[in-house]
Coordinates of C-alpha atoms in Angstrom, one line a residue:
X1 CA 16.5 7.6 -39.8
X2 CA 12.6 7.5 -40.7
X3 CA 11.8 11.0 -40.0
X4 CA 12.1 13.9 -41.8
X5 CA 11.3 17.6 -40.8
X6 CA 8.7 20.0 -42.4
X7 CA 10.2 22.7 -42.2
X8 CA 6.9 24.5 -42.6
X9 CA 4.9 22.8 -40.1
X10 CA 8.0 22.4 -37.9
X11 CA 7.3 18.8 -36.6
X12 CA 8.4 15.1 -37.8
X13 CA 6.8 13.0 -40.6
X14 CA 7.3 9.3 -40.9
X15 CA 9.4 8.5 -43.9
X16 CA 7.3 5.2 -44.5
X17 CA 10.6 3.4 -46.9
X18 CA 12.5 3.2 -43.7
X19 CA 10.8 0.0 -42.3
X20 CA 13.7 0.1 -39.1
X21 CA 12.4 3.8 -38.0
X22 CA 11.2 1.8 -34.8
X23 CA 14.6 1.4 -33.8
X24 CA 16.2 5.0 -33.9
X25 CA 17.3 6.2 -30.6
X26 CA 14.9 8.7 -30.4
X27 CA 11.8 6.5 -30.8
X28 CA 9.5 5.0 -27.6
X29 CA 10.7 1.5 -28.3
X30 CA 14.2 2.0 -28.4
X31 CA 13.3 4.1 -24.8
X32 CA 11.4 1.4 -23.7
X33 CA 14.2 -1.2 -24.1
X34 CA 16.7 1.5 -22.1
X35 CA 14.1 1.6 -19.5
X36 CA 13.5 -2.0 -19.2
X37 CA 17.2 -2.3 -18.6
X38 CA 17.5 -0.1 -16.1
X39 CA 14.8 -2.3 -14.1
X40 CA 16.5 -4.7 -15.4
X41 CA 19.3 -3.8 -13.2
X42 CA 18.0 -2.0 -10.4
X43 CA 14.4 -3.3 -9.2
X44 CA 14.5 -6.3 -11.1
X45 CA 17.5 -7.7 -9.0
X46 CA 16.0 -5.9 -5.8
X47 CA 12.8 -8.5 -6.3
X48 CA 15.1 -11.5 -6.6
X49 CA 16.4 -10.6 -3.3
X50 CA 13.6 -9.7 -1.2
X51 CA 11.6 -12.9 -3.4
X52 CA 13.6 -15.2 -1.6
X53 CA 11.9 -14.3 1.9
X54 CA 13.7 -12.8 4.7
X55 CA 16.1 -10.9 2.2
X56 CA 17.8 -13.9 2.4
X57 CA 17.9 -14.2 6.0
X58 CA 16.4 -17.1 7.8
X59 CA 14.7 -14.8 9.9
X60 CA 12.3 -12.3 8.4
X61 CA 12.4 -9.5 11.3
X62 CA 14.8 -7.2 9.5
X63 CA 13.8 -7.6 6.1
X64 CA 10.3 -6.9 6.9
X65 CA 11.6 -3.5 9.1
X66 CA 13.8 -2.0 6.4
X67 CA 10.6 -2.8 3.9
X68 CA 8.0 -1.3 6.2
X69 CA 10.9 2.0 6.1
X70 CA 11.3 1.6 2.4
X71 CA 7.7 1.6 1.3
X72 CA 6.5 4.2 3.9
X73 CA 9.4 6.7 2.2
X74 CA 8.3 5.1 -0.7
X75 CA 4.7 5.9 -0.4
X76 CA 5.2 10.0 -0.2
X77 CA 8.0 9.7 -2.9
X78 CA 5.9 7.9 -5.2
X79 CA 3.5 10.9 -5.0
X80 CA 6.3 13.5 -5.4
X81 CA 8.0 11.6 -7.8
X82 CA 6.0 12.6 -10.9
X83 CA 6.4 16.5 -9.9
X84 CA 10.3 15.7 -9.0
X85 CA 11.0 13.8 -13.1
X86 CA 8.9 16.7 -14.5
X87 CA 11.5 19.3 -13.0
X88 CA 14.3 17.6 -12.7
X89 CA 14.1 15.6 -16.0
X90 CA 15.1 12.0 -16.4
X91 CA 19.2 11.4 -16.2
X92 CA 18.9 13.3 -12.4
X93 CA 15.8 11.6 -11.1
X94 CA 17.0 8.2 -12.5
X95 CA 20.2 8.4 -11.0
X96 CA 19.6 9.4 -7.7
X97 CA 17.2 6.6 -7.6
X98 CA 19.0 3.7 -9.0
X99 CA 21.9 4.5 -6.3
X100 CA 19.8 3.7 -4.1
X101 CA 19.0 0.6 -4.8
X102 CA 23.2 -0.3 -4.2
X103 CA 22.9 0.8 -0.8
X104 CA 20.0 -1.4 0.3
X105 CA 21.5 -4.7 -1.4
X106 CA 25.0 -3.5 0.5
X107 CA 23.3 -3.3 3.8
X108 CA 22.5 -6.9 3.6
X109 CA 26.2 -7.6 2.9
X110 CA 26.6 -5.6 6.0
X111 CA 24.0 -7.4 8.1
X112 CA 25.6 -11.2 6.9
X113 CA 28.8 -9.7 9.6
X114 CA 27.5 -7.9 11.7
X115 CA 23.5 -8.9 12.5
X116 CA 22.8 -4.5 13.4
X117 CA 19.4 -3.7 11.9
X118 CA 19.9 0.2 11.9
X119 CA 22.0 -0.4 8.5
X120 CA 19.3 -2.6 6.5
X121 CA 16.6 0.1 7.8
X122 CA 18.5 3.4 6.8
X123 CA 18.9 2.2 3.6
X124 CA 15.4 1.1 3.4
X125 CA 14.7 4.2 4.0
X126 CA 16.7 5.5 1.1
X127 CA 15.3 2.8 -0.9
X128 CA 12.0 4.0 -0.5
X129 CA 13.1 8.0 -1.4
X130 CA 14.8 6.3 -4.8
X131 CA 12.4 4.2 -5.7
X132 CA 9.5 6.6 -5.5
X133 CA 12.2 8.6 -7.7
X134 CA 12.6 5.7 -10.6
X135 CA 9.2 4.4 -10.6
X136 CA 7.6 7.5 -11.4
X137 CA 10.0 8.2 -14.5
X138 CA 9.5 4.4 -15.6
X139 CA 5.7 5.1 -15.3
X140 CA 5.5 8.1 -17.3
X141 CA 8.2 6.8 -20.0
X142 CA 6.1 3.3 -20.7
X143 CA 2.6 5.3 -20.5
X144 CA 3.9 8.1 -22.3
X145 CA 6.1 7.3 -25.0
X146 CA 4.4 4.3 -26.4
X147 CA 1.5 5.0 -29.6
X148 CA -2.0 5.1 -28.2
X149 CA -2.6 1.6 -29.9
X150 CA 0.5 -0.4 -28.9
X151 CA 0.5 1.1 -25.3
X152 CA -0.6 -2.7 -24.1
X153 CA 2.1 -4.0 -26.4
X154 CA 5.2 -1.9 -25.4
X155 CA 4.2 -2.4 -21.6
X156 CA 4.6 -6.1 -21.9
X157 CA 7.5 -5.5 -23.4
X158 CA 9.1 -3.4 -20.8
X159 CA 7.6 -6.0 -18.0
X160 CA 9.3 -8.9 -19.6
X161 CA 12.7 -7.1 -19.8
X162 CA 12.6 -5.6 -16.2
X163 CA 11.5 -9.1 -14.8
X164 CA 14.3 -11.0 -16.5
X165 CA 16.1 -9.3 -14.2
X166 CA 14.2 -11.5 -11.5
X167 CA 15.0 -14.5 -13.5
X168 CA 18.6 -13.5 -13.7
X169 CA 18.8 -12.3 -10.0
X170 CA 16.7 -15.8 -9.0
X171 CA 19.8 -17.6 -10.2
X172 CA 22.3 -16.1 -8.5
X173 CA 21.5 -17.0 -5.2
X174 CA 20.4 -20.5 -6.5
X175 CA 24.1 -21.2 -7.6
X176 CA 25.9 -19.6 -5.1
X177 CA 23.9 -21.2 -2.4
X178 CA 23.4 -24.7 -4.2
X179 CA 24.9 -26.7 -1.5
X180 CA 23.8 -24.5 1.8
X181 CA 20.5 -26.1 2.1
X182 CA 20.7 -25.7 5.7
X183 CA 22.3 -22.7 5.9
X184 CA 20.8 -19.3 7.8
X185 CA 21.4 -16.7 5.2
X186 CA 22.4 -16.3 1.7
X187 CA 26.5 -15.9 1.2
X188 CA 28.1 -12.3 0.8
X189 CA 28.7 -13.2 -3.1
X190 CA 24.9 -13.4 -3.3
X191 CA 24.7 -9.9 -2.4
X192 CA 27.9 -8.5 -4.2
X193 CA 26.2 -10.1 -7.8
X194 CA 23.4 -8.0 -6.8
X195 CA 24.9 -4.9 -6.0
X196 CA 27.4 -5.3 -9.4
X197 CA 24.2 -5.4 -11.4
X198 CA 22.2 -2.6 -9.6
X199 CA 25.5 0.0 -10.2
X200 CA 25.5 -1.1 -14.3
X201 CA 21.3 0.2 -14.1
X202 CA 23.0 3.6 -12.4
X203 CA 25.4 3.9 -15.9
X204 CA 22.5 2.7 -18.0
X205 CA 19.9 5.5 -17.0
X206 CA 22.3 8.3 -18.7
X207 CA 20.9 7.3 -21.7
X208 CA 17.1 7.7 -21.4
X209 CA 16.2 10.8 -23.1
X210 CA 13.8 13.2 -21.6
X211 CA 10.5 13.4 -23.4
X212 CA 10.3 16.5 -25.7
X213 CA 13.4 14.8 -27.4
X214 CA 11.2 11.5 -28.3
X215 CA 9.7 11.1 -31.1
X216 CA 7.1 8.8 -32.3
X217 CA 6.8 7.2 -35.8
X218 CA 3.7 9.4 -36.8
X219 CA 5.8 12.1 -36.1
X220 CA 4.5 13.2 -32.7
X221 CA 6.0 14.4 -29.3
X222 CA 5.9 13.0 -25.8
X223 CA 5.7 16.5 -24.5
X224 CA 5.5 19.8 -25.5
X225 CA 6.7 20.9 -22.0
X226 CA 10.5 21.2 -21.9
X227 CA 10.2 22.2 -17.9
X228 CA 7.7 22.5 -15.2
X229 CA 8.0 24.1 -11.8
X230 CA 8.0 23.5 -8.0
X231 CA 4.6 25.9 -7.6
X232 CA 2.9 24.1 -10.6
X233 CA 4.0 20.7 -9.8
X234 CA 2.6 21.1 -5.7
X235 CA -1.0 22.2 -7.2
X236 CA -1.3 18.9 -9.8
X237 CA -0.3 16.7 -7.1
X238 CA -2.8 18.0 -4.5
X239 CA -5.4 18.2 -7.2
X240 CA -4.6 14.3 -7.7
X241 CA -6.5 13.8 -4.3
X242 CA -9.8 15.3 -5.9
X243 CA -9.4 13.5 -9.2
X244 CA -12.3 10.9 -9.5
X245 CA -10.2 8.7 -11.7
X246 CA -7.5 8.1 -9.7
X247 CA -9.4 7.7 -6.4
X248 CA -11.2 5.0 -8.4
X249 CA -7.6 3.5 -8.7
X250 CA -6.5 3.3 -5.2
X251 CA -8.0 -0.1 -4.1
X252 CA -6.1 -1.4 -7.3
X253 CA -2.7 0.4 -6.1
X254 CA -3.5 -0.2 -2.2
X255 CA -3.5 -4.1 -3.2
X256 CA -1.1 -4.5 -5.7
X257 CA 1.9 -4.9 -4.0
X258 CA 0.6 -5.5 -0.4
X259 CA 0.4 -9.4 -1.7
X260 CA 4.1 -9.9 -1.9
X261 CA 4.2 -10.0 1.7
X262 CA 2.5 -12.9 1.8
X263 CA 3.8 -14.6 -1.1
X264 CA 7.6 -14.6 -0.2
X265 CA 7.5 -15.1 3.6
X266 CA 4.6 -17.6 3.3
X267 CA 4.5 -19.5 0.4
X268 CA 8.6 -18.8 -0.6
X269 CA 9.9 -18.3 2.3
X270 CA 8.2 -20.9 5.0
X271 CA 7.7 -23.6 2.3
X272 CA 10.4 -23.9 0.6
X273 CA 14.7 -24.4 2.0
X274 CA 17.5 -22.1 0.5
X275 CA 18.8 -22.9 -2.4
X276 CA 14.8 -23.8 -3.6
X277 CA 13.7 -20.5 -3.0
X278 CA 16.5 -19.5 -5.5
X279 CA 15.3 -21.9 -8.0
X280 CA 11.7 -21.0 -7.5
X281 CA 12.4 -17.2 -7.9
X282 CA 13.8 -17.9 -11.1
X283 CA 10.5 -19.1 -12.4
X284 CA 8.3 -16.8 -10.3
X285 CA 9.9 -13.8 -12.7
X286 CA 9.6 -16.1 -15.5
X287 CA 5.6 -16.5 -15.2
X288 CA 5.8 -12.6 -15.0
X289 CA 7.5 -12.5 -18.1
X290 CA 4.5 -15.0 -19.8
X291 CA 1.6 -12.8 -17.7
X292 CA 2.9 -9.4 -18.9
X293 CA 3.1 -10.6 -23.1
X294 CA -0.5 -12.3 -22.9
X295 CA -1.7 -9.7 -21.3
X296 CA -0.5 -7.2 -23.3
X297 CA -2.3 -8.6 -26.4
X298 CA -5.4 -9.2 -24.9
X299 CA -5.3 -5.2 -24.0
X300 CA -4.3 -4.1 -27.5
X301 CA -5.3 -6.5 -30.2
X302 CA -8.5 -8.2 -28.6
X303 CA -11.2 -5.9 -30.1
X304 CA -11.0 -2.9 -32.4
X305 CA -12.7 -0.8 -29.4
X306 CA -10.1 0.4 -26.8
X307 CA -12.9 0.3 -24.3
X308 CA -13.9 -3.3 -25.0
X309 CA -10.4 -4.1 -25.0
X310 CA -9.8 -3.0 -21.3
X311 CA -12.8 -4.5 -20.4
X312 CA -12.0 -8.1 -21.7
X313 CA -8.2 -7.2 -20.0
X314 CA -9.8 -6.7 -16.4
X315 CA -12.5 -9.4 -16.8
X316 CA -9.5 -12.1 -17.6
X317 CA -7.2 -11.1 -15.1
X318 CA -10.3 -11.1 -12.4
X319 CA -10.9 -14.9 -13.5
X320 CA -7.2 -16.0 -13.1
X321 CA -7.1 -14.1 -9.8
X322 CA -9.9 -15.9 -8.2
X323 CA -8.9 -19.2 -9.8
X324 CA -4.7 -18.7 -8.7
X325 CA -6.1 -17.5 -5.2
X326 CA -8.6 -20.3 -4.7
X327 CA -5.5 -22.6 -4.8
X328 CA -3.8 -20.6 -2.3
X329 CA -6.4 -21.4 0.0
X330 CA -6.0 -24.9 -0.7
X331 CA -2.4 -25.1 -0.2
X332 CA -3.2 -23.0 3.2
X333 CA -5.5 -24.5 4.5
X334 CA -3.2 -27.7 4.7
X335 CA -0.4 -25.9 7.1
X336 CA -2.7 -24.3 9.3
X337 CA -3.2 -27.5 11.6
X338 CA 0.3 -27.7 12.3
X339 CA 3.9 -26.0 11.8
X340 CA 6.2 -26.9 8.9
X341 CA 8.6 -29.0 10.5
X342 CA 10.6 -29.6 7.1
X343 CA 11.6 -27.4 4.0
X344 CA 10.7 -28.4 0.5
X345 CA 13.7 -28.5 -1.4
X346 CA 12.8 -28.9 -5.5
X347 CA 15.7 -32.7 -5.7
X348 CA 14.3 -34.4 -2.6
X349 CA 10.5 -33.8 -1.9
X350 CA 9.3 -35.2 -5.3
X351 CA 5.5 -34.6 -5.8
X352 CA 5.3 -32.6 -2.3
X353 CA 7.7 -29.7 -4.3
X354 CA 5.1 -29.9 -7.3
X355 CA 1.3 -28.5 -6.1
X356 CA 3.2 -25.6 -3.8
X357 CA 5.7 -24.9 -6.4
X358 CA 2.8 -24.0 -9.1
X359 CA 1.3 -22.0 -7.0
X360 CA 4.1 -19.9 -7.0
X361 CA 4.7 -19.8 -10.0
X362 CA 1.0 -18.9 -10.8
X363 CA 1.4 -15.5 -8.6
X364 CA 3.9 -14.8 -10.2
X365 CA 1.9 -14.6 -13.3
X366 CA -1.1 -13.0 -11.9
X367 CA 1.6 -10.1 -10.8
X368 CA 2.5 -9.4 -13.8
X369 CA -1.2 -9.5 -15.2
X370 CA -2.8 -7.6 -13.0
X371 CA -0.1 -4.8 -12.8
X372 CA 0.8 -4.5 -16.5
X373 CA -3.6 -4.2 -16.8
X374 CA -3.5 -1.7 -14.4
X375 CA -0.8 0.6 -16.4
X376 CA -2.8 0.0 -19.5
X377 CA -5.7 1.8 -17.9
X378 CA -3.5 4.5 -16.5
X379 CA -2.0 4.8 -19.9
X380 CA -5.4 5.2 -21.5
X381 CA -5.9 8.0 -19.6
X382 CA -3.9 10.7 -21.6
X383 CA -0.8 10.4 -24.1
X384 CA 1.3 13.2 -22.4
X385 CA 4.2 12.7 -20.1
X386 CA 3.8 15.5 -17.9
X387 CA 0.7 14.2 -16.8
X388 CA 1.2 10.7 -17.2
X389 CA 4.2 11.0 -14.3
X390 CA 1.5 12.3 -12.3
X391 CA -1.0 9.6 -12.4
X392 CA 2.0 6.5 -12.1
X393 CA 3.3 8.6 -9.1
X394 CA 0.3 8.8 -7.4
X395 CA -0.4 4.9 -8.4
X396 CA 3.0 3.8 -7.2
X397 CA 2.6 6.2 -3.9
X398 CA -0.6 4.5 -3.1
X399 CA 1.0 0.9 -4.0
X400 CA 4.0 1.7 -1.3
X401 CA 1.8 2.6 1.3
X402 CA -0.5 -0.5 1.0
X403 CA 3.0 -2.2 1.1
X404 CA 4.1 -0.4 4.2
X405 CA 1.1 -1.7 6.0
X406 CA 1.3 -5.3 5.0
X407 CA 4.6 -5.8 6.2
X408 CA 4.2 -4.4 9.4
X409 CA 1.2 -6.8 9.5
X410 CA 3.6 -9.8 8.9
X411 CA 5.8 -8.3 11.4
X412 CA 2.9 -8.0 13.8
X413 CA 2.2 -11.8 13.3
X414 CA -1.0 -11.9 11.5
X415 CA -1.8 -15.7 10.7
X416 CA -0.9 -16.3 7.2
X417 CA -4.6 -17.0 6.3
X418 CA -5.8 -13.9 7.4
X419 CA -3.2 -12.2 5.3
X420 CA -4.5 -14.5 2.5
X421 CA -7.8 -13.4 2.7
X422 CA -7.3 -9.8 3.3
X423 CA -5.2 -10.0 0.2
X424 CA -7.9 -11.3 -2.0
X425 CA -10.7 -9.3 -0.6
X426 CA -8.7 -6.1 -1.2
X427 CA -8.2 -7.0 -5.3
X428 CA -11.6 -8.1 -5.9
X429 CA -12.9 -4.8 -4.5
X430 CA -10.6 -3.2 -7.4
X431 CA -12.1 -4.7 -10.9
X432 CA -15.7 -3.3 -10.9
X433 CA -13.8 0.3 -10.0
X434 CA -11.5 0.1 -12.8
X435 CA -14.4 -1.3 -15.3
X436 CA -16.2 1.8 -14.2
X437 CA -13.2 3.9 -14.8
X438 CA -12.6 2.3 -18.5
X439 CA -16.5 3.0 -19.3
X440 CA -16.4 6.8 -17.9
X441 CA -12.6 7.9 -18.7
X442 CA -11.3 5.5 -21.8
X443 CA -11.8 7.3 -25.2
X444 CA -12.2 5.5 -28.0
X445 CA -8.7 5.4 -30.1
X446 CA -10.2 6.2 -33.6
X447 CA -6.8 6.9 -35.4
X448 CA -5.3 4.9 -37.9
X449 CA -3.2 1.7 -37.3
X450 CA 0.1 2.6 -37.4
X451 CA 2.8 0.0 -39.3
X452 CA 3.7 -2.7 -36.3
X453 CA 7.2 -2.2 -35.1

């Protein structure tokens, strides 16, 4: 299996003839692939769906309610959501919060007949309590598990298997809705496909296993903690709000999700017709999926030094940023003289569908290159799960909130370019804070390389 006990030292040892021990059930990237699918299934098809703008509704007003619920829950589940997987333990935390993520997609079904918003916001609601729930055991299990020197690596690997999902969820509604150009809402298959694939990620999270029962190939645990406790988890959490590092994080998680609102009601959503903004969703995952691998090797295999590695990672995503959002300015800039009075569609608008089109594609990259960066720093702040949870809760928590307030602003009719600027304003302010946090917090990663899986 490519381990063998000591039975003196009572811990693993790599047998090094077995050159498949990477793929034992027990190891971090057979756990990362499990975890991958999960978001797969779950938040992978829930981004399809809100991608398309509107949830798929013609008009955004309900979608951007239920959100605002969802990420505000979100936001004080993401901080409890470490403490919660540290007691609790993956199978419970990760089924409680895929379920979840049924609910919301059924809601929309529900809303197709009916046009009630209580529905769509409950379950936002929910959302929000599950989510906060499954993102903190995902952040702990791709921080955690992974070896200290293929941490980059194994992140992009996770990102490209979650967003797949995107891809996969993009097309559904692009098929189902092929000839409803005109039409005000997605169809009730559109939201059945989602909801088969979110109950599969419910079956699929039984078989993460919980830390201590990970092993990596040099032979070392994710944890030596088999439990933790309510009174111990409440004091790490507050101490969270005291901890220089992760305050030096916040503008990072404040802004890294508060651009979507932007993105799918006002590039996605107002630019584009139905079925387009199926197609277009497709690729928008896709990019992530190209973002999160190049990414990943700048962040592990650039330099030697760990530190030098995450500083080339933040000064390369800082340079796409500004170059991707400079081009949303551009495109901007050219619809705020007077309203869109017709939809691009991607068959009959020729060259009009290209320049918009690439810019949407090219946020979808930066997405996943700026957030997969981000959990590379986070993960280069310890190797342990029990603390790692910690940090990604308190990362995702912060991330909800900012996403809370940004679609109540779009709610609240904030022109589109102030939203644009706000949003690029709020990232730049992050890089020189997480270049300071690589310098002061980032050891250097002086063990040997291990054999690449």
């Amino acid at each position: 299996m490519g381990l063998t006990r000591d039975e003196e030292s009572n811990t693993y040892v790599t047998d090094n003839n077995s050159k498949l021990s990477f793929l034992r059930y027990n190891s971090p990237f057979v756990q990362i692939i499990l975890i991958g699918l999960v978001c797969f299934c779950c938040p992978g098809m829930f981004n399809a769906l809100s991608g398309m703008g509107g949830g798929g509704q013609v008009d955004p007003t309900v979608a951007n309610n239920s959100l605002t619920a969802l990420y505000t829950a979100f936001a004080i589940f993401g901080i409890l959501g470490g403490a919660i997987y540290n007691i609790l333990g993956p199978h419970i935390t990760l089924i409680a919060g895929c379920s979840t993520y049924v609910l919301y997609s059924g809601s929309f079904l529900y809303y197709n007949h009916y046009h009630h918003q209580a529905f769509a916001i409950i379950a936002g609601g929910l959302l929000g309590v599950g989510a906060g729930l499954l993102w903190a055991a995902q952040g702990a299990i791709i921080t955690s598990y992974p070896p200290a020197n293929k941490k980059g690596t194994y992140i992009s690997i996770f990102w490209s298997i979650f967003n797949m999902g995107g891809v996969i969820g993009g097309l559904i509604p692009f098929i189902l809705n092929y000839h409803r150009t005109e039409a005000n809402s997605v169809n009730d298959g559109t939201y059945i496909g989602f909801m088969c694939f979110m109950s599969l990620g419910v079956l699929l999270s039984l078989a993460i296993l919980p830390p201590s029962k990970v092993v990596r190939d040099d032979g070392t645990k994710c944890t030596h903690i088999l439990y933790s406790n309510v009174g111990a988890e409440a004091l790490e959490i507050l101490k969270l709000f005291f901890d220089w590092k992760m305050l030096l994080i916040v503008p990072a998680a404040w802004s890294s999700n508060f651009f979507y609102t932007y993105q799918f009601n006002h590039v996605n959503g107002s630019l584009f017709n139905l079925r387009t903004r199926g197609l277009n969703n497709v690729l928008y995952w896709g990019a992530q999926m190209v973002g999160s691998i190049g990414i990943g090797y700048i962040m592990d295999y650039s330099f030697k030094s760990r530190r030098k590695r995450g500083f080339l990672g933040i000064c390369v995503v800082a340079v796409v940023w500004s170059c991707i959002w400079g081009g949303g300015l551009a495109n901007q800039l050219r619809y705020t003289s007077s309203d869109i009075t017709e939809k691009l569609d991607f068959k009959a608008s020729g060259s009009d569908y290209a320049g918009p089109f690439l810019l949407y594609f090219g946020f979808g990259l930066l997405d996943a290159m700026f957030q997969s960066m981000v959990y590379w720093v986070i993960g280069a702040l310890a190797d342990d799960s029990e603390i790692l949870s910690r940090y990604s809760g308190f990362y995702k928590g912060i991330q909800s909130a900012g996403a809370a307030v940004a679609w109540q602003v779009d709610t609240h009719k904030v022109a589109p370019m102030s939203q644009l600027i706000v949003n690029w304003v709020l990232t730049t302010v992050s890089y020189p804070l997480l270049l300071i946090l690589v310098l002061l917090a980032v050891k250097e990663d002086n063990r040997a390389e291990e054999e690449p899986a």
